[in-house]
Short mmCIF file of N, CA, C and O in Angstrom, two decimals:
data_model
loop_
_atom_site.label_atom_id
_atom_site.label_comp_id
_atom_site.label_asym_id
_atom_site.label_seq_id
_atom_site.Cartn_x
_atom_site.Cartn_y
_atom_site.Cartn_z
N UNK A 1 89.37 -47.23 -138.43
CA UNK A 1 88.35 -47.83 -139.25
C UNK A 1 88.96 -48.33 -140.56
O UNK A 1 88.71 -49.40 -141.12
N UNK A 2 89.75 -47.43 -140.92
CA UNK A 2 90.46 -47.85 -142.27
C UNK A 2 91.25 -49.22 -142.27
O UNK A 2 91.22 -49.97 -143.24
N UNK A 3 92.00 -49.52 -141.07
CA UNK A 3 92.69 -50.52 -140.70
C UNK A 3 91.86 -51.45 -140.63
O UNK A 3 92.28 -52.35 -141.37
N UNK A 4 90.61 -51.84 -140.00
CA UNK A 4 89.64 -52.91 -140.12
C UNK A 4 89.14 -53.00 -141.57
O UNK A 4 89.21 -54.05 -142.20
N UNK A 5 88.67 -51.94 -142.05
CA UNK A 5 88.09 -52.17 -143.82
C UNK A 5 89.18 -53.06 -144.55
O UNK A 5 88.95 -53.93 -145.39
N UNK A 6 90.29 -52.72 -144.12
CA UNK A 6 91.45 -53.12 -145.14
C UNK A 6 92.19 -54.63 -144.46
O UNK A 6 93.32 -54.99 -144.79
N UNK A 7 91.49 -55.24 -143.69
CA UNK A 7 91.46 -56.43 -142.87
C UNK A 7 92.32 -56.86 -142.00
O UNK A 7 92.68 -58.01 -141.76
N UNK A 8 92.65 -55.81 -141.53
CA UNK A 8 94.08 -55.80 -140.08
C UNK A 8 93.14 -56.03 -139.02
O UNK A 8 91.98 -55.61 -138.97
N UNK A 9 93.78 -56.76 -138.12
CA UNK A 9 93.33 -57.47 -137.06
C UNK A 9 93.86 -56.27 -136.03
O UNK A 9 95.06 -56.06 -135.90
N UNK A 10 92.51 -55.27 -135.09
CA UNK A 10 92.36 -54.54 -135.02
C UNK A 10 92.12 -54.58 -133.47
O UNK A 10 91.06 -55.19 -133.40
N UNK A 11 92.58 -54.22 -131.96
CA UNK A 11 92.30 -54.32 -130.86
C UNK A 11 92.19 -53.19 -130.16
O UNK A 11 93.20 -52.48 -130.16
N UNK A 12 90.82 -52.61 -129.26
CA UNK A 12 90.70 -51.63 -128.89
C UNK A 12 90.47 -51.72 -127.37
O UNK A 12 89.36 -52.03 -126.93
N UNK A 13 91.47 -51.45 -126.60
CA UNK A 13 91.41 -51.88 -124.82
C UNK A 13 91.60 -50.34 -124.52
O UNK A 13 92.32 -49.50 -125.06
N UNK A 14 90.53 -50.25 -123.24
CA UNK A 14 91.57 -49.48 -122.39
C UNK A 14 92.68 -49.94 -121.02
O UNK A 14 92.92 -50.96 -120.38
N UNK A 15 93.22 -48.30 -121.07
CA UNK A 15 94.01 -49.25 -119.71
C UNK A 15 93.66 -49.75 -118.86
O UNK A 15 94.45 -50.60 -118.47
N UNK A 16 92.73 -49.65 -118.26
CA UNK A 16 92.10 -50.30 -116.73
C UNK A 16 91.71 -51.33 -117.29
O UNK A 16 91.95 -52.38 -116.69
N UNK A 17 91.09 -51.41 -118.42
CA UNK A 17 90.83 -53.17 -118.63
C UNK A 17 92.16 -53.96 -118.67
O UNK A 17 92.44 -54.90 -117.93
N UNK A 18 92.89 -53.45 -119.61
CA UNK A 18 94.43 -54.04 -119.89
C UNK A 18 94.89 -54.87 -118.09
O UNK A 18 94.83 -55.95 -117.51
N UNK A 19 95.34 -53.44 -117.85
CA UNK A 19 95.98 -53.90 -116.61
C UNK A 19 94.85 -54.98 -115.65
O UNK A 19 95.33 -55.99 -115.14
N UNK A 20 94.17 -54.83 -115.57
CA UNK A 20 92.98 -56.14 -115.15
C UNK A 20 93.34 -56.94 -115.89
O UNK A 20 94.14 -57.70 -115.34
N UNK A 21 93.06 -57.28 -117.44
CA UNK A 21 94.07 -58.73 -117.57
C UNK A 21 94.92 -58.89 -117.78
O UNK A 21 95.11 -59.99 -118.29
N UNK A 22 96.23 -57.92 -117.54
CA UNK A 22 97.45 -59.09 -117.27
C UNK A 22 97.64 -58.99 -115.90
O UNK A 22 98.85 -59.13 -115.73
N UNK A 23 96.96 -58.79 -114.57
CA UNK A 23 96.98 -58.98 -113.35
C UNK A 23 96.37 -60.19 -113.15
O UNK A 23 96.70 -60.84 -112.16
N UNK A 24 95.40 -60.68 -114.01
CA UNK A 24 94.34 -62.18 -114.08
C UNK A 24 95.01 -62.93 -115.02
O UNK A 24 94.65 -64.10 -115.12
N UNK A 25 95.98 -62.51 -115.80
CA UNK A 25 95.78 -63.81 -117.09
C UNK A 25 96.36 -65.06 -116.51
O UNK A 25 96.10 -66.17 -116.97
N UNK A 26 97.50 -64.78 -115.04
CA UNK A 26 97.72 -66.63 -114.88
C UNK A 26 96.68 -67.23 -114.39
O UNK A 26 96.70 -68.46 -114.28
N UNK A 27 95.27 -66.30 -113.90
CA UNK A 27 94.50 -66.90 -113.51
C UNK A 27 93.12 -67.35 -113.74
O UNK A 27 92.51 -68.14 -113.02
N UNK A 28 92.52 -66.55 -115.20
CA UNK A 28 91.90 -66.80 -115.78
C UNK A 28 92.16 -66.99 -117.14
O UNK A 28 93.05 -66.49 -117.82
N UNK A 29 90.74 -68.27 -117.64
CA UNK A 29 91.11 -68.39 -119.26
C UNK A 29 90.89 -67.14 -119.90
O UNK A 29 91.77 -66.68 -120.63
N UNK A 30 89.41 -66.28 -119.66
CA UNK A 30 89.02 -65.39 -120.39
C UNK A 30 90.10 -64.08 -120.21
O UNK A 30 89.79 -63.12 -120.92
N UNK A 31 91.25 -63.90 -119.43
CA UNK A 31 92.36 -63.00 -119.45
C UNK A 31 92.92 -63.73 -120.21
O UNK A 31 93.07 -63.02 -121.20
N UNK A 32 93.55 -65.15 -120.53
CA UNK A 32 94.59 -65.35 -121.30
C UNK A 32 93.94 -65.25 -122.96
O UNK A 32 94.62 -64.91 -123.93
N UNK A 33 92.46 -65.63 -123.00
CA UNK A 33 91.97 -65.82 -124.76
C UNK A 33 92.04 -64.22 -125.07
O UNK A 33 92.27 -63.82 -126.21
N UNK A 34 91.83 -63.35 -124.00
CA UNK A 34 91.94 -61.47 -124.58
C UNK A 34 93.32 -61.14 -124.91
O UNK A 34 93.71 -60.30 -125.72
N UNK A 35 94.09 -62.02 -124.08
CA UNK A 35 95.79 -60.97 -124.02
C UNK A 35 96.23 -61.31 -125.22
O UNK A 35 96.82 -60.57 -126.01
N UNK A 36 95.77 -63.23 -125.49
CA UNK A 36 96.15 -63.71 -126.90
C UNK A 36 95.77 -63.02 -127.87
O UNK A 36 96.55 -62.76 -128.79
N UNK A 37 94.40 -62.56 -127.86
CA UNK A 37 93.84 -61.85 -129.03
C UNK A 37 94.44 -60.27 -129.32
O UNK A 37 94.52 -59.71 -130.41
N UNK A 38 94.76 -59.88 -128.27
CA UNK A 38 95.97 -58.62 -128.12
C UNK A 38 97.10 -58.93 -128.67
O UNK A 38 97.40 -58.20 -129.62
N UNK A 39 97.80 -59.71 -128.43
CA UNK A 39 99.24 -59.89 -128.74
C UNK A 39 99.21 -60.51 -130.26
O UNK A 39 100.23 -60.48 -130.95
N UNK A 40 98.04 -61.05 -130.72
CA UNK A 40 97.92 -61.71 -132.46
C UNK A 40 97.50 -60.16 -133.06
O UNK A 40 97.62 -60.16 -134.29
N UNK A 41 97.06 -58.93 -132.56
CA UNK A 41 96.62 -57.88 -133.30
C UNK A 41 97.44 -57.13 -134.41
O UNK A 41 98.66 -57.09 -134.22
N UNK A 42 97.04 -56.66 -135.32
CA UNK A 42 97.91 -56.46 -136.30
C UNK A 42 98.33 -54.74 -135.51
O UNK A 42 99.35 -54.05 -135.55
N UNK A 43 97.08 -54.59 -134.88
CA UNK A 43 97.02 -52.64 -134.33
C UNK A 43 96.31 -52.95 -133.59
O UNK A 43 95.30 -53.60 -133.86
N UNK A 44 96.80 -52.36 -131.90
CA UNK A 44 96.61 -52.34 -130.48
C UNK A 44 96.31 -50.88 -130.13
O UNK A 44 97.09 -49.97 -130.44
N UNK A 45 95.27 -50.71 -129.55
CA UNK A 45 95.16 -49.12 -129.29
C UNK A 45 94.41 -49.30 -127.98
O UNK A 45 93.44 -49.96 -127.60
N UNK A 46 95.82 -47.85 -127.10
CA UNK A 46 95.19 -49.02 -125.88
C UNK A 46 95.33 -46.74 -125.24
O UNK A 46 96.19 -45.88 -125.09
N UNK A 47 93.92 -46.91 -125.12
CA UNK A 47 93.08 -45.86 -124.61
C UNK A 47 92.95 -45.25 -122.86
O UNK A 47 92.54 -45.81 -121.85
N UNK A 48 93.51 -43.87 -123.12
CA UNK A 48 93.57 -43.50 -121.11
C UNK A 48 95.15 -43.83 -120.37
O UNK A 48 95.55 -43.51 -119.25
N UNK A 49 95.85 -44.62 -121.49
CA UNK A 49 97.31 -44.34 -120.42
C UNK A 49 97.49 -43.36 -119.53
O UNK A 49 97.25 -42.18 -119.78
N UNK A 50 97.95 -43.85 -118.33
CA UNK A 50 98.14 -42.89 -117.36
C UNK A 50 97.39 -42.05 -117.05
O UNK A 50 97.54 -40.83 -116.90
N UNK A 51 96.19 -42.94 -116.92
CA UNK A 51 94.95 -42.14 -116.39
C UNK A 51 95.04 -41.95 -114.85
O UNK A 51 94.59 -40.99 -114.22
N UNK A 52 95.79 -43.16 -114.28
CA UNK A 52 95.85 -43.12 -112.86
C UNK A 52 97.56 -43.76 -112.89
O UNK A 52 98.16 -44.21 -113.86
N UNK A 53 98.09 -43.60 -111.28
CA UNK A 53 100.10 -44.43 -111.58
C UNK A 53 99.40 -45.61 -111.12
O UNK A 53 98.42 -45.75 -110.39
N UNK A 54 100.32 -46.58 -111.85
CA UNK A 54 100.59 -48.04 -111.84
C UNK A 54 101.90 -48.10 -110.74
O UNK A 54 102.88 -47.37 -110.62
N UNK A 55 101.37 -49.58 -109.80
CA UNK A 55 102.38 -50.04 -108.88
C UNK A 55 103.75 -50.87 -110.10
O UNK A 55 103.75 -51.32 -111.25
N UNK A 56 104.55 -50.74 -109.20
CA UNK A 56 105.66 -51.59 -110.16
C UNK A 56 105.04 -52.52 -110.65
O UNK A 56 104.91 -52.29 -111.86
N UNK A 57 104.63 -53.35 -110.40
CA UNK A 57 104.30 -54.94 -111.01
C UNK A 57 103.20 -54.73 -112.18
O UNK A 57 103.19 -55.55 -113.09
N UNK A 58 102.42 -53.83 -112.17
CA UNK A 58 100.99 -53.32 -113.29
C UNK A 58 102.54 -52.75 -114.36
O UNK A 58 102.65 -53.37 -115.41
N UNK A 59 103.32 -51.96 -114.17
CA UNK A 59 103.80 -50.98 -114.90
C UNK A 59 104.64 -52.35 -115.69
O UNK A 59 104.46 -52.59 -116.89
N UNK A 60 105.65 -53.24 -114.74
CA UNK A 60 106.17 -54.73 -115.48
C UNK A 60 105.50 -54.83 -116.27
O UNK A 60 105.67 -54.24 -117.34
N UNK A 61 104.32 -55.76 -115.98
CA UNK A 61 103.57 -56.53 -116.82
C UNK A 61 103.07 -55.26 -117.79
O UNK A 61 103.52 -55.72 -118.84
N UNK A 62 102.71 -54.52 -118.03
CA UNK A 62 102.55 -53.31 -118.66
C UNK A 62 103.91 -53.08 -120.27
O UNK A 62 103.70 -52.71 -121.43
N UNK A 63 104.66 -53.34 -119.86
CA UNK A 63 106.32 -52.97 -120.44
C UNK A 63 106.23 -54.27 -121.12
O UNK A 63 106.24 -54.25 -122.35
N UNK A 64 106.14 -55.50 -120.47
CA UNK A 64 106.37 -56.62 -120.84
C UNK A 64 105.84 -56.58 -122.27
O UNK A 64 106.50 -56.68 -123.30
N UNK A 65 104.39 -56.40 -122.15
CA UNK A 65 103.60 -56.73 -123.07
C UNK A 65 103.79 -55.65 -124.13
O UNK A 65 103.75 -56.19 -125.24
N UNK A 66 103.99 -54.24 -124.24
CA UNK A 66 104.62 -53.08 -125.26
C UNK A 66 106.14 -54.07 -125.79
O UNK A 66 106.37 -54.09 -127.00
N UNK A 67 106.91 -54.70 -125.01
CA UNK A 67 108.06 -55.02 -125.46
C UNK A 67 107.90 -56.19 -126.63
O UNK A 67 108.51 -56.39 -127.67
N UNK A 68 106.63 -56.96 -125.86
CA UNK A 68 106.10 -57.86 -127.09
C UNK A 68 105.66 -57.79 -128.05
O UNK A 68 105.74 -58.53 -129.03
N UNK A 69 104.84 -56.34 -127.79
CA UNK A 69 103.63 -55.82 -129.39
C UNK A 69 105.31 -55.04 -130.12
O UNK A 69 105.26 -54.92 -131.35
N UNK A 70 106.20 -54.73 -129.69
CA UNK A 70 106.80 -53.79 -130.07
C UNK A 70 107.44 -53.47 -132.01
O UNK A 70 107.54 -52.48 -132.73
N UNK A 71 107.79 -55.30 -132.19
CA UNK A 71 108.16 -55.32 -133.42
C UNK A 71 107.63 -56.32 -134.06
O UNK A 71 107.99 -57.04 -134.99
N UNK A 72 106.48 -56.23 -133.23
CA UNK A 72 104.78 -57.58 -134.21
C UNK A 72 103.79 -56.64 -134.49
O UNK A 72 102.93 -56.92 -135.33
N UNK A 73 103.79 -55.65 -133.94
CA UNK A 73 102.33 -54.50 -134.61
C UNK A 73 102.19 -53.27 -134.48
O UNK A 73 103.30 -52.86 -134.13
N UNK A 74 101.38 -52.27 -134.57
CA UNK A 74 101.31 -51.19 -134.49
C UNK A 74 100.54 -50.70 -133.27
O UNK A 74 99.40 -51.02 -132.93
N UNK A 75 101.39 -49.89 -132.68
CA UNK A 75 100.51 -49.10 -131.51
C UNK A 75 99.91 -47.86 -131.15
O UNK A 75 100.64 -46.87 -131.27
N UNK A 76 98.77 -47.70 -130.74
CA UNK A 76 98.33 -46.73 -130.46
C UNK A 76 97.77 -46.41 -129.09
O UNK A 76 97.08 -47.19 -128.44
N UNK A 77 98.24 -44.77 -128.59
CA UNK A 77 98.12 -44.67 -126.81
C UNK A 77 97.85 -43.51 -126.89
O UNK A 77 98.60 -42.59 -127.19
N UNK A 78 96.56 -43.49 -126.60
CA UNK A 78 96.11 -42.36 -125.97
C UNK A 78 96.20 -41.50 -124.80
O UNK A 78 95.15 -42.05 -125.11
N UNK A 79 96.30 -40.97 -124.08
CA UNK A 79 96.58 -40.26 -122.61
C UNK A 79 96.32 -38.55 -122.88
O UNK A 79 96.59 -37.70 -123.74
N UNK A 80 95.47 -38.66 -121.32
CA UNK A 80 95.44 -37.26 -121.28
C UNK A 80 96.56 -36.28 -120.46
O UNK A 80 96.35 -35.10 -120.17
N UNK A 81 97.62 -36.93 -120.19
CA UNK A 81 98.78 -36.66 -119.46
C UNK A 81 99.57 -36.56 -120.68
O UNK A 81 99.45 -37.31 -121.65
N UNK A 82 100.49 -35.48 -120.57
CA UNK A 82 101.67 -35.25 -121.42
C UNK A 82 103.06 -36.28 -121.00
O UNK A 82 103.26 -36.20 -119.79
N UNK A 83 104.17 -37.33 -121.79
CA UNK A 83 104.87 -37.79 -121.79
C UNK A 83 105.88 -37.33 -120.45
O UNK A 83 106.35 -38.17 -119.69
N UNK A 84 106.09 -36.04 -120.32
CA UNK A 84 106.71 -35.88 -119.38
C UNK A 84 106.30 -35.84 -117.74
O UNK A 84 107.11 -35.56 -116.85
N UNK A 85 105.06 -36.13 -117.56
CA UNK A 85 104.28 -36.73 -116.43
C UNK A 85 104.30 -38.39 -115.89
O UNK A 85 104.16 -38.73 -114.72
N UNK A 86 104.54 -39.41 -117.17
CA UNK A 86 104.35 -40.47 -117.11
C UNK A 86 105.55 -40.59 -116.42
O UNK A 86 105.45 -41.78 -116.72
N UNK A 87 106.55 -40.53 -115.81
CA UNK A 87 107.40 -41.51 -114.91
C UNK A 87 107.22 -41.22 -113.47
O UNK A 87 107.67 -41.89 -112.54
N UNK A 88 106.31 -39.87 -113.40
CA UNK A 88 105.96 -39.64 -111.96
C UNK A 88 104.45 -40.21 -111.66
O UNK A 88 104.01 -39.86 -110.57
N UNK A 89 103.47 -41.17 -112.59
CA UNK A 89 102.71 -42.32 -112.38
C UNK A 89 103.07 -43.54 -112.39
O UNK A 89 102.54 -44.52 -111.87
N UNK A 90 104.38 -43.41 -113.24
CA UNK A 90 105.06 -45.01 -113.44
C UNK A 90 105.73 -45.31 -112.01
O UNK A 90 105.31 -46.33 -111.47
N UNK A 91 106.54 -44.71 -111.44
CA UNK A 91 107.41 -44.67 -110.18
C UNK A 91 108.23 -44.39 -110.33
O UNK A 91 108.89 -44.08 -109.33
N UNK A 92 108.94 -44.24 -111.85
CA UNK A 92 110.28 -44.15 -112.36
C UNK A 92 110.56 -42.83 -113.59
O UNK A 92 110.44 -42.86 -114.81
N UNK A 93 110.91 -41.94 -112.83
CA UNK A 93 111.37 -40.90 -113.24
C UNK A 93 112.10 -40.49 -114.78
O UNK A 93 112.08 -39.53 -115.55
N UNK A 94 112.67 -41.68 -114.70
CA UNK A 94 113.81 -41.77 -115.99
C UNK A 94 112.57 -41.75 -116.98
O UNK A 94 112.82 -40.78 -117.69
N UNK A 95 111.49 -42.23 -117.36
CA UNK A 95 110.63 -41.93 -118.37
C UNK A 95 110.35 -41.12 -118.41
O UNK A 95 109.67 -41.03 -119.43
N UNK A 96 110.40 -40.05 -117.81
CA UNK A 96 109.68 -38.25 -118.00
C UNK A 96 111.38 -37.64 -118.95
O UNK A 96 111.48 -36.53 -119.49
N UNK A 97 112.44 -38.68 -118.92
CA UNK A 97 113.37 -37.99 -120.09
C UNK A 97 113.59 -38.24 -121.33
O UNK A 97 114.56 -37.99 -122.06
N UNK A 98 112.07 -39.03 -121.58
CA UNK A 98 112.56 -39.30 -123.02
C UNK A 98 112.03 -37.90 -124.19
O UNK A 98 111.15 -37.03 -124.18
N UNK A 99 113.15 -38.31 -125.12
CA UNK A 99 112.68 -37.08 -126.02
C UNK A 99 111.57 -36.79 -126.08
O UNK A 99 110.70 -37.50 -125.58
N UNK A 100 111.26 -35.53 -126.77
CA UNK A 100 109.61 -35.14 -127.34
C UNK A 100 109.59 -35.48 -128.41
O UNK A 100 108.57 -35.35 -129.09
#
């Protein structure tokens, strides 16, 4: 809230919506005007990670887009899974070793 009062451009997705549009955005406008409005956000908070595993291509396009917000804004991820669970939803193991 503080971040909107103070006029940061402020985006609140969850994952299942997320991954719905970047699975649609080559194919719809209203996926590409949301992802745009995602990727212009000053703070992305993107709610339920790893609520369910992502196939490779959700988890890509997934990465892609963190790699993009990465050093344009601030992020925020919620999950009710602990960090060391996420590479056995991702497919890829090597993420359950990153530090705590």
């Amino acid at each position: 809230m503080k971040a909107i009062q103070k006029g940061f451009q402020v985006t609140f997705v969850t994952m299942g919506e997320l991954l719905s549009l970047l699975k649609t955005e080559e194919f719809t406008r209203k996926a590409q005007v949301q992802l745009n409005r995602i990727r212009a956000s000053d703070l992305v908070i993107i709610d339920d990670l790893m609520y369910m595993a992502m196939d490779q291509r959700e988890a890509t396009l997934f990465f892609h887009l963190i790699h993009h917000l990465y050093e344009r804004s601030s992020i925020i991820l919620t999950s009710n899974k602990s960090p060391d669970q996420w590479g056995e939803l991702l497919g890829d193991e090597g993420v359950s070793q990153w530090p705590s």
